[in-house]
mmCIF file of C-alpha atoms in Angstrom:
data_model
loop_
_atom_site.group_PDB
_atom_site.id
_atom_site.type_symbol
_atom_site.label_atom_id
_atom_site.label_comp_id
_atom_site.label_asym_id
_atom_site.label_seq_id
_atom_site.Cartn_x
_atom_site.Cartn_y
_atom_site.Cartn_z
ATOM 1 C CA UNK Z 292 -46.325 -8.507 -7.208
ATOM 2 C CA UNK Z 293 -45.360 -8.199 -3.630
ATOM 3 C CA UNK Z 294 -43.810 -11.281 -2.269
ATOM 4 C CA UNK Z 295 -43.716 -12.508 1.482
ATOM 5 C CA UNK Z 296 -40.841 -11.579 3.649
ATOM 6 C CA UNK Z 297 -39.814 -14.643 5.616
ATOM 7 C CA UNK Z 298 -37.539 -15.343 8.786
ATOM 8 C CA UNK Z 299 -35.113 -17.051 6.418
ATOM 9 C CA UNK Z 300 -34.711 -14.872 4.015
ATOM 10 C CA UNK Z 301 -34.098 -11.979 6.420
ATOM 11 C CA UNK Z 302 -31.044 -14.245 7.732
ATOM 12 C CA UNK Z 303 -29.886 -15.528 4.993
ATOM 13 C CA UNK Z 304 -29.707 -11.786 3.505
ATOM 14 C CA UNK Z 305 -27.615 -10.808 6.846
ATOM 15 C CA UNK Z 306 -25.339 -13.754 6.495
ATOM 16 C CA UNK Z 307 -24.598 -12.920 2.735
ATOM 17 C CA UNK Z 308 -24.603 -8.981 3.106
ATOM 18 C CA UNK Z 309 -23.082 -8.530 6.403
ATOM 19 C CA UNK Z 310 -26.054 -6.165 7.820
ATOM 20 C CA UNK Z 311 -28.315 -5.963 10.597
ATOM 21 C CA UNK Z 312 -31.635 -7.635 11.037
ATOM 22 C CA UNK Z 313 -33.159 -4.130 10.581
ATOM 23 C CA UNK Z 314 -31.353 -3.265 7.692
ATOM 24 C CA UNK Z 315 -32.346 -6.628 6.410
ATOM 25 C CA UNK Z 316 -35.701 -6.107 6.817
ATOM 26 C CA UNK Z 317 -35.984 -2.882 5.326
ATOM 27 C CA UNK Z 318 -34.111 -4.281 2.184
ATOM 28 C CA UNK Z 319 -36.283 -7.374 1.725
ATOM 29 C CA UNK Z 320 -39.674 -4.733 2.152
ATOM 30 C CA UNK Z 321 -37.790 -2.094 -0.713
ATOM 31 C CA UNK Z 322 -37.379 -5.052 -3.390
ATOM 32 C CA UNK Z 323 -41.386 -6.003 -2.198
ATOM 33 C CA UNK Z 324 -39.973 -9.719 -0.919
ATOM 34 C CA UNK Z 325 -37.895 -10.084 -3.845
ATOM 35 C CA UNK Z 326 -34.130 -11.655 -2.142
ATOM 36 C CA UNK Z 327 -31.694 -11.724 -5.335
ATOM 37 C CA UNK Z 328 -33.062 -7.058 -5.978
ATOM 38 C CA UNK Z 329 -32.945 -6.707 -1.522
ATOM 39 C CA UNK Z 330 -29.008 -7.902 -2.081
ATOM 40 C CA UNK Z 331 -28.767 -5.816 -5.409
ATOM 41 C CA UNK Z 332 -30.307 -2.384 -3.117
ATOM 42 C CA UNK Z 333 -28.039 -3.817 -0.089
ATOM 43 C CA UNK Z 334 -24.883 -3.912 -2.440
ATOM 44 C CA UNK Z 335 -25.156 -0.429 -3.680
ATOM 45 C CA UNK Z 336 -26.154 1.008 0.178
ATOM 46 C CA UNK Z 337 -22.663 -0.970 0.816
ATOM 47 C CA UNK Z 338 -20.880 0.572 -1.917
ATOM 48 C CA UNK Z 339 -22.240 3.846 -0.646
ATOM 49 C CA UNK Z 340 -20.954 3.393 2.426
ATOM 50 C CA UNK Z 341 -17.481 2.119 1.308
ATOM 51 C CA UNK Z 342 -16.465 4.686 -0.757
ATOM 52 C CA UNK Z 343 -17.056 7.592 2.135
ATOM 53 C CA UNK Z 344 -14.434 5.074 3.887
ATOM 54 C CA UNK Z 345 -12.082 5.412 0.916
ATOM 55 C CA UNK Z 346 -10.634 8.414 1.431
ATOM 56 C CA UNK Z 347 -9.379 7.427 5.062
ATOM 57 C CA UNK Z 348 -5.660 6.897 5.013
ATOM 58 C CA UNK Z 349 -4.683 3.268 4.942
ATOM 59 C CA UNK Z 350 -1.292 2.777 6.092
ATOM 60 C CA UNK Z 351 -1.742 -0.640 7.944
ATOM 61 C CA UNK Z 352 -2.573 -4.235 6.076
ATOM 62 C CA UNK Z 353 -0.457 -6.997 5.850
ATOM 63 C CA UNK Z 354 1.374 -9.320 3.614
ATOM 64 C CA UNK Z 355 0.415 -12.524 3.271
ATOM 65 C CA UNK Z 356 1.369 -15.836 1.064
ATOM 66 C CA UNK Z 357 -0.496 -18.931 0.471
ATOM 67 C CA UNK Z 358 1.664 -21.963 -0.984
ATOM 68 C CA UNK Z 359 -0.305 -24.467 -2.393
ATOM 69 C CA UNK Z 360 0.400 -28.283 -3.635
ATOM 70 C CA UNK Z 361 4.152 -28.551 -1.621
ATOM 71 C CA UNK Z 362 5.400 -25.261 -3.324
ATOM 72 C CA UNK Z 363 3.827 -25.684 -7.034
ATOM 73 C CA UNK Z 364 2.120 -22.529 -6.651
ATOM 74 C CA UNK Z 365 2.484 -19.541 -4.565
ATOM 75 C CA UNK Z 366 0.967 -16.403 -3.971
ATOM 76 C CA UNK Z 367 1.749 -12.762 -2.143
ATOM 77 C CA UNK Z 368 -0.670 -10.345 -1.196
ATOM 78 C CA UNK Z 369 -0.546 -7.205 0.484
ATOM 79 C CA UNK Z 370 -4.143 -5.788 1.868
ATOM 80 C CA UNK Z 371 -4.168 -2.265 3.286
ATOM 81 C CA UNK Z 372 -6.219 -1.109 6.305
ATOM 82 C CA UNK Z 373 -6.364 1.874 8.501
ATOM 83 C CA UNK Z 374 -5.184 0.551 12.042
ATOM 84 C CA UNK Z 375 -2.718 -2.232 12.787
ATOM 85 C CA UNK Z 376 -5.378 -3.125 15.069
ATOM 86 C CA UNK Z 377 -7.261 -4.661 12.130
ATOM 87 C CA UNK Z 378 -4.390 -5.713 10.276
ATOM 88 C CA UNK Z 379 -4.433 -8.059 13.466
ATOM 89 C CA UNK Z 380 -7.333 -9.406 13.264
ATOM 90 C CA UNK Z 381 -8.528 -12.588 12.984
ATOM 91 C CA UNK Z 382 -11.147 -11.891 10.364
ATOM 92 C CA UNK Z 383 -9.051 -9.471 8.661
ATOM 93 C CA UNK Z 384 -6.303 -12.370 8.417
ATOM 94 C CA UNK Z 385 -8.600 -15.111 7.341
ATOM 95 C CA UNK Z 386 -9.749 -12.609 4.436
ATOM 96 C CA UNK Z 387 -6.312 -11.799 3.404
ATOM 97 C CA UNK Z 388 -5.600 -15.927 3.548
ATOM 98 C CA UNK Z 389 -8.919 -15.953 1.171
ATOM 99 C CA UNK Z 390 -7.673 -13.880 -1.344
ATOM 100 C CA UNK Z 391 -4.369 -15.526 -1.715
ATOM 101 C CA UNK Z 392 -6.098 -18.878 -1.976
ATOM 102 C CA UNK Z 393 -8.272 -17.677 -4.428
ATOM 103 C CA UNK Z 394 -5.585 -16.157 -6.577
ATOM 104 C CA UNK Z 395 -3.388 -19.203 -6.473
ATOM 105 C CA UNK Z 396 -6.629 -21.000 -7.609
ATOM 106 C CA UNK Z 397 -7.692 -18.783 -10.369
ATOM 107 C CA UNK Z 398 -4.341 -17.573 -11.642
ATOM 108 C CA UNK Z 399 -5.581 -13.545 -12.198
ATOM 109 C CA UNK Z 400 -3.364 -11.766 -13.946
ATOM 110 C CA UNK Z 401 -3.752 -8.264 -13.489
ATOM 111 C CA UNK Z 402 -5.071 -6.667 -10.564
ATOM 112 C CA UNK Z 403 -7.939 -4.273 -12.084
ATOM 113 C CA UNK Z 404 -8.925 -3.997 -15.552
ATOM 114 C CA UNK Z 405 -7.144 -0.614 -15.074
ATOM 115 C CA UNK Z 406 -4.206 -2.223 -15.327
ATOM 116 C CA UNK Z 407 -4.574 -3.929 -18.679
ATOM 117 C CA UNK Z 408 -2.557 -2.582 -21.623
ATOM 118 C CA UNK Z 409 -4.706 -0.721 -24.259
ATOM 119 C CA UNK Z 410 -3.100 -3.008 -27.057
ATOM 120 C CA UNK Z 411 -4.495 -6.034 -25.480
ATOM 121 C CA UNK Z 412 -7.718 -4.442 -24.455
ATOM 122 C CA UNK Z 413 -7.569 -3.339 -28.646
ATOM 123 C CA UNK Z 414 -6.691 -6.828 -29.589
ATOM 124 C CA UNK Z 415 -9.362 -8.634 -27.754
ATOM 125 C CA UNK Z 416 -11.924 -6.180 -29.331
ATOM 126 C CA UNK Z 417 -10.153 -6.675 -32.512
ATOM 127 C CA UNK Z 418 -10.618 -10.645 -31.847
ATOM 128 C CA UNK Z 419 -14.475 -10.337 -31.373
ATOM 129 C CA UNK Z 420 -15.442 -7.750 -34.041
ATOM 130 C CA UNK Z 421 -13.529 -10.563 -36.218
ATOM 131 C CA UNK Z 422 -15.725 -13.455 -35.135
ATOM 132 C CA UNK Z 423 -19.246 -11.355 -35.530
ATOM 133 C CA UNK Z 424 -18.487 -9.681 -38.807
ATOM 134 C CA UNK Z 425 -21.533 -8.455 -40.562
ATOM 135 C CA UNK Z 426 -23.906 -7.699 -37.725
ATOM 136 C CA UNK Z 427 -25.326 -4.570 -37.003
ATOM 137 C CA UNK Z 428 -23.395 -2.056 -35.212
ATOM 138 C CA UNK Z 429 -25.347 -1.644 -32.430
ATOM 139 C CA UNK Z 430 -25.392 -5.403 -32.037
ATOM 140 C CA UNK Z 431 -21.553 -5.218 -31.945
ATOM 141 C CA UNK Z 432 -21.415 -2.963 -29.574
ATOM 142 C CA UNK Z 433 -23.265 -5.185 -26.918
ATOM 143 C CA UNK Z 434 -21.015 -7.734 -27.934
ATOM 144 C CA UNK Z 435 -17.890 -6.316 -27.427
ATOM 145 C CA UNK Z 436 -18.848 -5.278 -24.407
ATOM 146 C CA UNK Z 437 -20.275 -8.388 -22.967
ATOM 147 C CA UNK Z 438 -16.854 -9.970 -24.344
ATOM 148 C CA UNK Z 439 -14.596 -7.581 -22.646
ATOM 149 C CA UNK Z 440 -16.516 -7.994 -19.355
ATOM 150 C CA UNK Z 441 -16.096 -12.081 -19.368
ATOM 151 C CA UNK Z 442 -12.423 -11.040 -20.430
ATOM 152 C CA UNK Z 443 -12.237 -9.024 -17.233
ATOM 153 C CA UNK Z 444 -14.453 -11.380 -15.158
ATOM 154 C CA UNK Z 445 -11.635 -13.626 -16.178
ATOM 155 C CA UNK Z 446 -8.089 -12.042 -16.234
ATOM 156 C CA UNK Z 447 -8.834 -9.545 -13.376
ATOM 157 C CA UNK Z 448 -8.635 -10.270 -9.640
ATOM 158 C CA UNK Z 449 -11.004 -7.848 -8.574
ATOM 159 C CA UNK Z 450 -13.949 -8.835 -11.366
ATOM 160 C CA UNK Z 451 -13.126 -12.925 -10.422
ATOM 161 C CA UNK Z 452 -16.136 -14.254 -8.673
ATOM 162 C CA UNK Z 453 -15.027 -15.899 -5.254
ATOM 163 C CA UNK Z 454 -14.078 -19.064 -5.924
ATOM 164 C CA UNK Z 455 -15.712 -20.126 -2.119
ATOM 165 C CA UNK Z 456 -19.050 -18.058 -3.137
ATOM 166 C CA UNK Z 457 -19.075 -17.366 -6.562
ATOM 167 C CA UNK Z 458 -22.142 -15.008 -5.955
ATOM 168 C CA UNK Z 459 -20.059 -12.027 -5.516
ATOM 169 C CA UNK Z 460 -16.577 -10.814 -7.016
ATOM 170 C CA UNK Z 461 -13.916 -10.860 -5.145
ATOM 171 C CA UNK Z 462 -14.666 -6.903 -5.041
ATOM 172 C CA UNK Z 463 -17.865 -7.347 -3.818
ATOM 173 C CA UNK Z 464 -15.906 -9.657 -1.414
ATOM 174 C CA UNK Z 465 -13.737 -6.654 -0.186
ATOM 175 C CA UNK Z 466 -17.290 -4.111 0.010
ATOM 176 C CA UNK Z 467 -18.673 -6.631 2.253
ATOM 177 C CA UNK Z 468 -15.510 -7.043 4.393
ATOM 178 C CA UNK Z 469 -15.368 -3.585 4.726
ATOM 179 C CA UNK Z 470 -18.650 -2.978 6.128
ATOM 180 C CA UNK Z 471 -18.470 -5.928 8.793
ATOM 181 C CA UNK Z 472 -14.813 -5.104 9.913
ATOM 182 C CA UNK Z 473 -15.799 -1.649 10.125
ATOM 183 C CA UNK Z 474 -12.726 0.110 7.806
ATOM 184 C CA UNK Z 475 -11.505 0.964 4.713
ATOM 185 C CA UNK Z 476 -9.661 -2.029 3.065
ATOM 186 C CA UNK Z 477 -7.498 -2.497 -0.737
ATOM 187 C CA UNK Z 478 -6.101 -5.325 -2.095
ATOM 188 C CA UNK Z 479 -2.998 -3.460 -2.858
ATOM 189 C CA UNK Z 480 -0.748 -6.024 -5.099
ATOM 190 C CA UNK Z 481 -0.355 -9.712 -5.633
ATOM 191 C CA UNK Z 482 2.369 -11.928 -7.090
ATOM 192 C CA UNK Z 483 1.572 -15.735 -8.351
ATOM 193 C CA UNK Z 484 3.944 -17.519 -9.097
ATOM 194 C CA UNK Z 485 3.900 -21.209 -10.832
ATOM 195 C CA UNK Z 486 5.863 -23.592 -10.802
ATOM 196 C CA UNK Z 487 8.078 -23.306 -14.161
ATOM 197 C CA UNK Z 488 5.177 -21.022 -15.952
ATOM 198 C CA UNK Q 199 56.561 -18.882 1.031
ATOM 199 C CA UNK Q 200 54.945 -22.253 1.722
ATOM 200 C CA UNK Q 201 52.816 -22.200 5.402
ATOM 201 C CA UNK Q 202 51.603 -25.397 7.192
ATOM 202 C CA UNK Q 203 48.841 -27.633 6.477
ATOM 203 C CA UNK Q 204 46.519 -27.468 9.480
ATOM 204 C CA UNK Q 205 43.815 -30.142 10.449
ATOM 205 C CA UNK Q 206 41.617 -27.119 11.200
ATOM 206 C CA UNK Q 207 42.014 -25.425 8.008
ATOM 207 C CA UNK Q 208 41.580 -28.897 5.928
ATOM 208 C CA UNK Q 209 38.210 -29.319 8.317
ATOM 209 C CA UNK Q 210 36.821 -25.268 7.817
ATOM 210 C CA UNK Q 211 37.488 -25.373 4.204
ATOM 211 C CA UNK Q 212 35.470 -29.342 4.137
ATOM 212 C CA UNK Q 213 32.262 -27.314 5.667
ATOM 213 C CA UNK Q 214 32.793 -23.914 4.165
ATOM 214 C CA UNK Q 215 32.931 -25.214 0.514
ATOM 215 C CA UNK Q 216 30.749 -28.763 0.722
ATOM 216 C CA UNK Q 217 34.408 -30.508 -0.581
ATOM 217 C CA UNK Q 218 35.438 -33.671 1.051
ATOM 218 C CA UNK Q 219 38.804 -34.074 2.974
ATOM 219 C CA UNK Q 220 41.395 -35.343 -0.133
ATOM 220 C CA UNK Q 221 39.636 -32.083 -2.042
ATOM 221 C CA UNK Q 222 40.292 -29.893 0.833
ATOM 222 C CA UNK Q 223 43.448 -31.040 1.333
ATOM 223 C CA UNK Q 224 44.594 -30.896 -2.142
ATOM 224 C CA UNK Q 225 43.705 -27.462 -2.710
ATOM 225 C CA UNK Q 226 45.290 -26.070 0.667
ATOM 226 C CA UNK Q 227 48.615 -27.499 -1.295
ATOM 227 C CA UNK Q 228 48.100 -26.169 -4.005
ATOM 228 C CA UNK Q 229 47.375 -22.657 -2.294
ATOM 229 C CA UNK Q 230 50.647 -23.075 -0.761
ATOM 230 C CA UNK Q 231 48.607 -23.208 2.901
ATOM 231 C CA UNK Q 232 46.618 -19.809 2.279
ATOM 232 C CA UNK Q 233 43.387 -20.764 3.633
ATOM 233 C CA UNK Q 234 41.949 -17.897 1.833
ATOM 234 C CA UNK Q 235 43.355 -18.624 -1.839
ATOM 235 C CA UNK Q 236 42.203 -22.246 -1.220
ATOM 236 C CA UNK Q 237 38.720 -21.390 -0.775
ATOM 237 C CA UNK Q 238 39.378 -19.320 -4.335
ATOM 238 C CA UNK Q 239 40.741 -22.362 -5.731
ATOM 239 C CA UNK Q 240 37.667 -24.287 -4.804
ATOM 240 C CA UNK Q 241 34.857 -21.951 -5.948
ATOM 241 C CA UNK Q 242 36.758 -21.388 -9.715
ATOM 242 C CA UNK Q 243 36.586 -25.609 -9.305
ATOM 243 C CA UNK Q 244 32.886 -25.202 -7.860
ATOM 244 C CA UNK Q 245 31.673 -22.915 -10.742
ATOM 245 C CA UNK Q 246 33.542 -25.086 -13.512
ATOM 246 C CA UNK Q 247 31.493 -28.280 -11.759
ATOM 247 C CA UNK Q 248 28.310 -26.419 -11.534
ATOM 248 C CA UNK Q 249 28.667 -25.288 -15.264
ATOM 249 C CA UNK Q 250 28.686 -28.136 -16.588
ATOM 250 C CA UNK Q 251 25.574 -29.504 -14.891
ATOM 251 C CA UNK Q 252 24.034 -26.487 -16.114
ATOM 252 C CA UNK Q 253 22.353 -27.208 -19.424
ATOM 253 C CA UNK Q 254 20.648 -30.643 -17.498
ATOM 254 C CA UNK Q 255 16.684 -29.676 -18.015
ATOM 255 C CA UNK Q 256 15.313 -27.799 -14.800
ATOM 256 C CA UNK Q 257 11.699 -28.519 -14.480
ATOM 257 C CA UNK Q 258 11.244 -29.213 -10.617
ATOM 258 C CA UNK Q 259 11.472 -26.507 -7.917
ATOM 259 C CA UNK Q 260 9.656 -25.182 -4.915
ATOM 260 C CA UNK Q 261 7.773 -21.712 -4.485
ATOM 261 C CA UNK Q 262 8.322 -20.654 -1.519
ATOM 262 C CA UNK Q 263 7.380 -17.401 0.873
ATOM 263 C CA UNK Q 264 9.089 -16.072 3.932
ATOM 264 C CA UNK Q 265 6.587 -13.676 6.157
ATOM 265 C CA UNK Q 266 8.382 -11.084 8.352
ATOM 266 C CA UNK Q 267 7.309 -9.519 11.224
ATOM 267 C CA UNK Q 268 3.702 -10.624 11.593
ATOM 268 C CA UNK Q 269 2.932 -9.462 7.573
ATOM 269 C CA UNK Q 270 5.124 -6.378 7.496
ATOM 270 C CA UNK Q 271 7.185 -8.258 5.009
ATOM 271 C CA UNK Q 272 6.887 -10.745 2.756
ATOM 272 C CA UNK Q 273 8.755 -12.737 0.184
ATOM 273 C CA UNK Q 274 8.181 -15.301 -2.365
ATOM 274 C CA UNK Q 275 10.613 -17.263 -4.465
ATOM 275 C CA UNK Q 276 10.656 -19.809 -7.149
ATOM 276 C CA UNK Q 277 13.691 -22.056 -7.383
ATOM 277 C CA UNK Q 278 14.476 -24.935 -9.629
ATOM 278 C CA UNK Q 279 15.867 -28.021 -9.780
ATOM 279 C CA UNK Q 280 16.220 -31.336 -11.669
ATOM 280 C CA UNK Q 281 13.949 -33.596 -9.720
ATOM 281 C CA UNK Q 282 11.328 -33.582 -7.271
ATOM 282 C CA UNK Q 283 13.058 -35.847 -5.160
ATOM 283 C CA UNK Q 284 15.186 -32.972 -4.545
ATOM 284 C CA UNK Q 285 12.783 -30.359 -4.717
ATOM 285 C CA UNK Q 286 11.090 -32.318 -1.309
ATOM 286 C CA UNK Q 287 14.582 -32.412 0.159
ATOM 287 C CA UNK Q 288 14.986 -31.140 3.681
ATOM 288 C CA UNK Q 289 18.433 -29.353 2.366
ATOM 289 C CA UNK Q 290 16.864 -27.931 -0.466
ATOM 290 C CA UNK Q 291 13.745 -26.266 1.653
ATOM 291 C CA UNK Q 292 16.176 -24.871 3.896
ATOM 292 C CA UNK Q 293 18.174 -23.273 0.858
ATOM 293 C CA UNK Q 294 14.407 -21.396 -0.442
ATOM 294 C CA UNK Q 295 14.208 -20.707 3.087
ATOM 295 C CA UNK Q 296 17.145 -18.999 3.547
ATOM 296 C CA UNK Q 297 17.027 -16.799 0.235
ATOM 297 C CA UNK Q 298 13.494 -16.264 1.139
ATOM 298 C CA UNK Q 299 14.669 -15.039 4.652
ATOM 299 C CA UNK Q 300 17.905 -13.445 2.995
ATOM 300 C CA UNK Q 301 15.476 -11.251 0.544
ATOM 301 C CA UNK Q 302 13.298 -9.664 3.231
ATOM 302 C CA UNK Q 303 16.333 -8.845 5.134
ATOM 303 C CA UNK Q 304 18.197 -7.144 2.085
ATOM 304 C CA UNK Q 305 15.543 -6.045 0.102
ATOM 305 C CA UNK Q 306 17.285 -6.826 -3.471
ATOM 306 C CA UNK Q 307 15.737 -4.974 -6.453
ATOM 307 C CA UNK Q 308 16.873 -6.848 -9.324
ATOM 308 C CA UNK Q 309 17.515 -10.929 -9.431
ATOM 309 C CA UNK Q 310 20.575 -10.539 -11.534
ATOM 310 C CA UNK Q 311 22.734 -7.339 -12.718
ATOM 311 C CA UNK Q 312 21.864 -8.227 -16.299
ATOM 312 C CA UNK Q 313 18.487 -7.535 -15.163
ATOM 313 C CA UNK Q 314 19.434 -3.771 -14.116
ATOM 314 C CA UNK Q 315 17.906 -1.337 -17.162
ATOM 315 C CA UNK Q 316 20.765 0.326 -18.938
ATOM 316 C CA UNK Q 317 19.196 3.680 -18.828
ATOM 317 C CA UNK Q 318 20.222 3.319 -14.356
ATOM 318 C CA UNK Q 319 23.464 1.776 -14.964
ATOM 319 C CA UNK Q 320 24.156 4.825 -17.460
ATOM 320 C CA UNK Q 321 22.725 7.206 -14.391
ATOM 321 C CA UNK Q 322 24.931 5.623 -11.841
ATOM 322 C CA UNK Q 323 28.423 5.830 -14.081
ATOM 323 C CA UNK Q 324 27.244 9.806 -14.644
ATOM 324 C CA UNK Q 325 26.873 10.569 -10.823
ATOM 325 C CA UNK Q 326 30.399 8.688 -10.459
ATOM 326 C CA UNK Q 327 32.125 10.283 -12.735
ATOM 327 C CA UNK Q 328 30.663 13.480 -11.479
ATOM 328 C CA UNK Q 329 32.076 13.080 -8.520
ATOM 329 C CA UNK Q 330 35.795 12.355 -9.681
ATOM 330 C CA UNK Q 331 35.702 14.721 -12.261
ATOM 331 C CA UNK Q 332 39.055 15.387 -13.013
ATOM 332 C CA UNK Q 333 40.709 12.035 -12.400
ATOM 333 C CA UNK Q 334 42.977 10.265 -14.797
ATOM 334 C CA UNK Q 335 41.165 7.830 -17.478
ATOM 335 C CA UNK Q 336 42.548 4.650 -16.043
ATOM 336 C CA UNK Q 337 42.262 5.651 -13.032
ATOM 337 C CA UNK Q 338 38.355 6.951 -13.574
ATOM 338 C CA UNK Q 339 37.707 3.483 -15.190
ATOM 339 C CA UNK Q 340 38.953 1.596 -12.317
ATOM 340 C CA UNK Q 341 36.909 3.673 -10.099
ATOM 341 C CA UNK Q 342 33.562 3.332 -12.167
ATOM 342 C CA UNK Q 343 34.220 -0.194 -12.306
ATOM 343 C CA UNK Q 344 34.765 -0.894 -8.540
ATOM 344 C CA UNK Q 345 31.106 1.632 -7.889
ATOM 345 C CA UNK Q 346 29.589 -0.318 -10.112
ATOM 346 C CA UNK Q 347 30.163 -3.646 -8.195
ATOM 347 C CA UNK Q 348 29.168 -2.195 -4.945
ATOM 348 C CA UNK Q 349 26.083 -0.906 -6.860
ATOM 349 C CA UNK Q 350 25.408 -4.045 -8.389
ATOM 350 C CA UNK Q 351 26.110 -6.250 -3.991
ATOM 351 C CA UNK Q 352 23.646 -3.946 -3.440
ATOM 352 C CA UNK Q 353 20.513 -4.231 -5.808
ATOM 353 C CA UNK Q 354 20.920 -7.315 -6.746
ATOM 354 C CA UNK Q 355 20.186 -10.748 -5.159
ATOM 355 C CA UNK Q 356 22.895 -12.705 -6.432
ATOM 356 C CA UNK Q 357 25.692 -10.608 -5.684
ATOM 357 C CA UNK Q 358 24.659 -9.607 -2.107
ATOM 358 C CA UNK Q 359 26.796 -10.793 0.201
ATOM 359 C CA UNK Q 360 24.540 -13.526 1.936
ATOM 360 C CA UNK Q 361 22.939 -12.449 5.347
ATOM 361 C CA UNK Q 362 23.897 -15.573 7.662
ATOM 362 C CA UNK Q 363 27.543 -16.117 5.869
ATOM 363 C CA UNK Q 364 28.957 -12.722 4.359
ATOM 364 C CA UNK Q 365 32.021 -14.623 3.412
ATOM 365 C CA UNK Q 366 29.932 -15.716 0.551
ATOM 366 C CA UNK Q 367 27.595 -14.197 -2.122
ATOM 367 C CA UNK Q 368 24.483 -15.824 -2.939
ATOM 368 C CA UNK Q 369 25.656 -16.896 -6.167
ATOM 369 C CA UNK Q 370 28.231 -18.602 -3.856
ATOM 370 C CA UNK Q 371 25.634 -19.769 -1.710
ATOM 371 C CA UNK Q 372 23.812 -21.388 -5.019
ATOM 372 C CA UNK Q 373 26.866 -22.742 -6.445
ATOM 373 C CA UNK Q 374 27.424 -24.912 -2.697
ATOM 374 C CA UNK Q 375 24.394 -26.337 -2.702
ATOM 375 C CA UNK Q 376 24.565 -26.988 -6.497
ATOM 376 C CA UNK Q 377 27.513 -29.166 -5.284
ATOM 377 C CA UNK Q 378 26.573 -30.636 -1.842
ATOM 378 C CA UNK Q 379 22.698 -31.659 -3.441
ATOM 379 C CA UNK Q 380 24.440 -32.640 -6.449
ATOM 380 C CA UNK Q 381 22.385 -31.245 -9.137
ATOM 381 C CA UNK Q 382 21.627 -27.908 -10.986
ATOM 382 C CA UNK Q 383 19.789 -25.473 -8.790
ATOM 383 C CA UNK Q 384 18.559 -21.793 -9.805
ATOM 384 C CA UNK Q 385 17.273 -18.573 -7.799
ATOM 385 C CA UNK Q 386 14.280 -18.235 -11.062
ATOM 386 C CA UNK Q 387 12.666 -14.884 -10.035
ATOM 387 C CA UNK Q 388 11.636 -13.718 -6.512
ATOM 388 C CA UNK Q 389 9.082 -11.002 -5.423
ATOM 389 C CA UNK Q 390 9.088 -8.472 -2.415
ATOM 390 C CA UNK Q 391 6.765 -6.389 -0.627
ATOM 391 C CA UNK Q 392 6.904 -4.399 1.930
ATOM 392 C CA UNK Q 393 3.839 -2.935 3.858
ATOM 393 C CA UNK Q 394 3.454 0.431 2.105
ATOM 394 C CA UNK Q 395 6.677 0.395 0.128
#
């Protein structure tokens, strides 16, 4: 079923996406009118794009801290770019100032799910396969999987959704930064710290 | 041989060690008028003080980060306290401050030596003794002994001589403000990064 393309819809997909009205366009007339499959096709153009950035050398970025509640919670960040030019930037600032605000918010605890120890990973799996005893194995599998995703959705910063869009991961986040600042950027590290936690 | 009691001496050792004037006073007596031995006196007095209050419960404390160099550097540290009255004190944000600031500056490794993994300190005492292959146990030992105390002012926070006062470590530093806030204060953990370090 093809579905109109309206004025709105273009804008609203070049607010969210970071394109042009062109690009837009063409996305919204791909998914037939369809907004929620033009972002899906605009996403994966974007992390096209991205990842012929991602072999650049990125030598700039910046560290930067959020402290939150008079010093109960603090964060560091360091975000790599290419030029100090961007590292300067006012957008590239107010996205670095983003991600520590998020982390102090939702307390991530690794980075990537890279990052997570294979005994936990083993555990957690161990944990679900417990709970769903008895159903079929391919059933299990789906399971698992869909458990170790919301595990990863949950302890890693990358798979977090934003906490000030929650439409996109704070991943997504840094695909969609990278395409409107115009170069390669990594959330590199982070420290949280808590108040006596 | 006994030297003179100066009102100078009385007045730097008040504001070097947080003592009032009978304290001073008494101590440059019992140093025999060695300004130097008095401020020895007062710190063995200091850390016998600060011992004691060091098993009250700890529960308050302030996170705080110290940016460098528009993002180049940046440090975070938790320290605690008893209270949050104190942890909102103007004295007390100016301590985090300053081993915040003190941190970027001297990029310590480790918080405390006890810290340091016993695999390096084995390393270091191997490239030592290396190097004074040869020399007389005792004398070896002594020599081991005094690297290892340079190695240890040099990774490690606590025993670094502190940036704005090198007459004092920042153990020191801790165990003055333990006295002139007037209760229990701790350097908890701190974290450092450096763009692309």
């Amino acid at each position: 079923m093809l579905m109109s393309i309206t004025a709105q819809d273009v804008q609203k997909l070049r607010a969210s996406c970071s394109v042009g009205m062109m690009e837009a366009k063409k996305a919204l007339t791909e998914a037939g009118g369809d907004f929620d499959k033009a972002v899906e096709l605009l996403r994966k153009q974007g992390s096209a794009k991205a990842a012929k950035k991602a072999d650049r050398e990125m030598s700039q970025g910046r560290v930067h801290s959020y402290i939150h509640g008079e010093g109960r919670i603090g964060v560091l960040v360091e975000i790599s770019c290419e030029t100090d030019f961007v590292a300067r930037n006012e957008a590239f600032v107010e996205f670095c100032n983003d991600v520590a605000m998020h982390t102090a918010a939702m307390s991530p605890i690794y980075l990537t799910r890279e990052e997570i120890p294979a005994e936990i990973i083993a555990k957690e799996v161990e944990i679900v396969k417990e709970q769903n005893v008895g159903k079929p194995e391919q059933v299990m599998e789906k399971i698992v999987e869909g458990k170790l995703e919301k595990y990863y959705e949950e302890m890693c910063l990358v798979d977090q959704k934003f906490i000030k869009d929650e439409d996109m991961t704070i991943a997504q986040l840094v695909e969609s930064k990278i395409l409107s600042i115009g170069e390669n950027i990594k959330i590199k590290r982070f420290c949280r710290f808590e108040l006596g936690v």
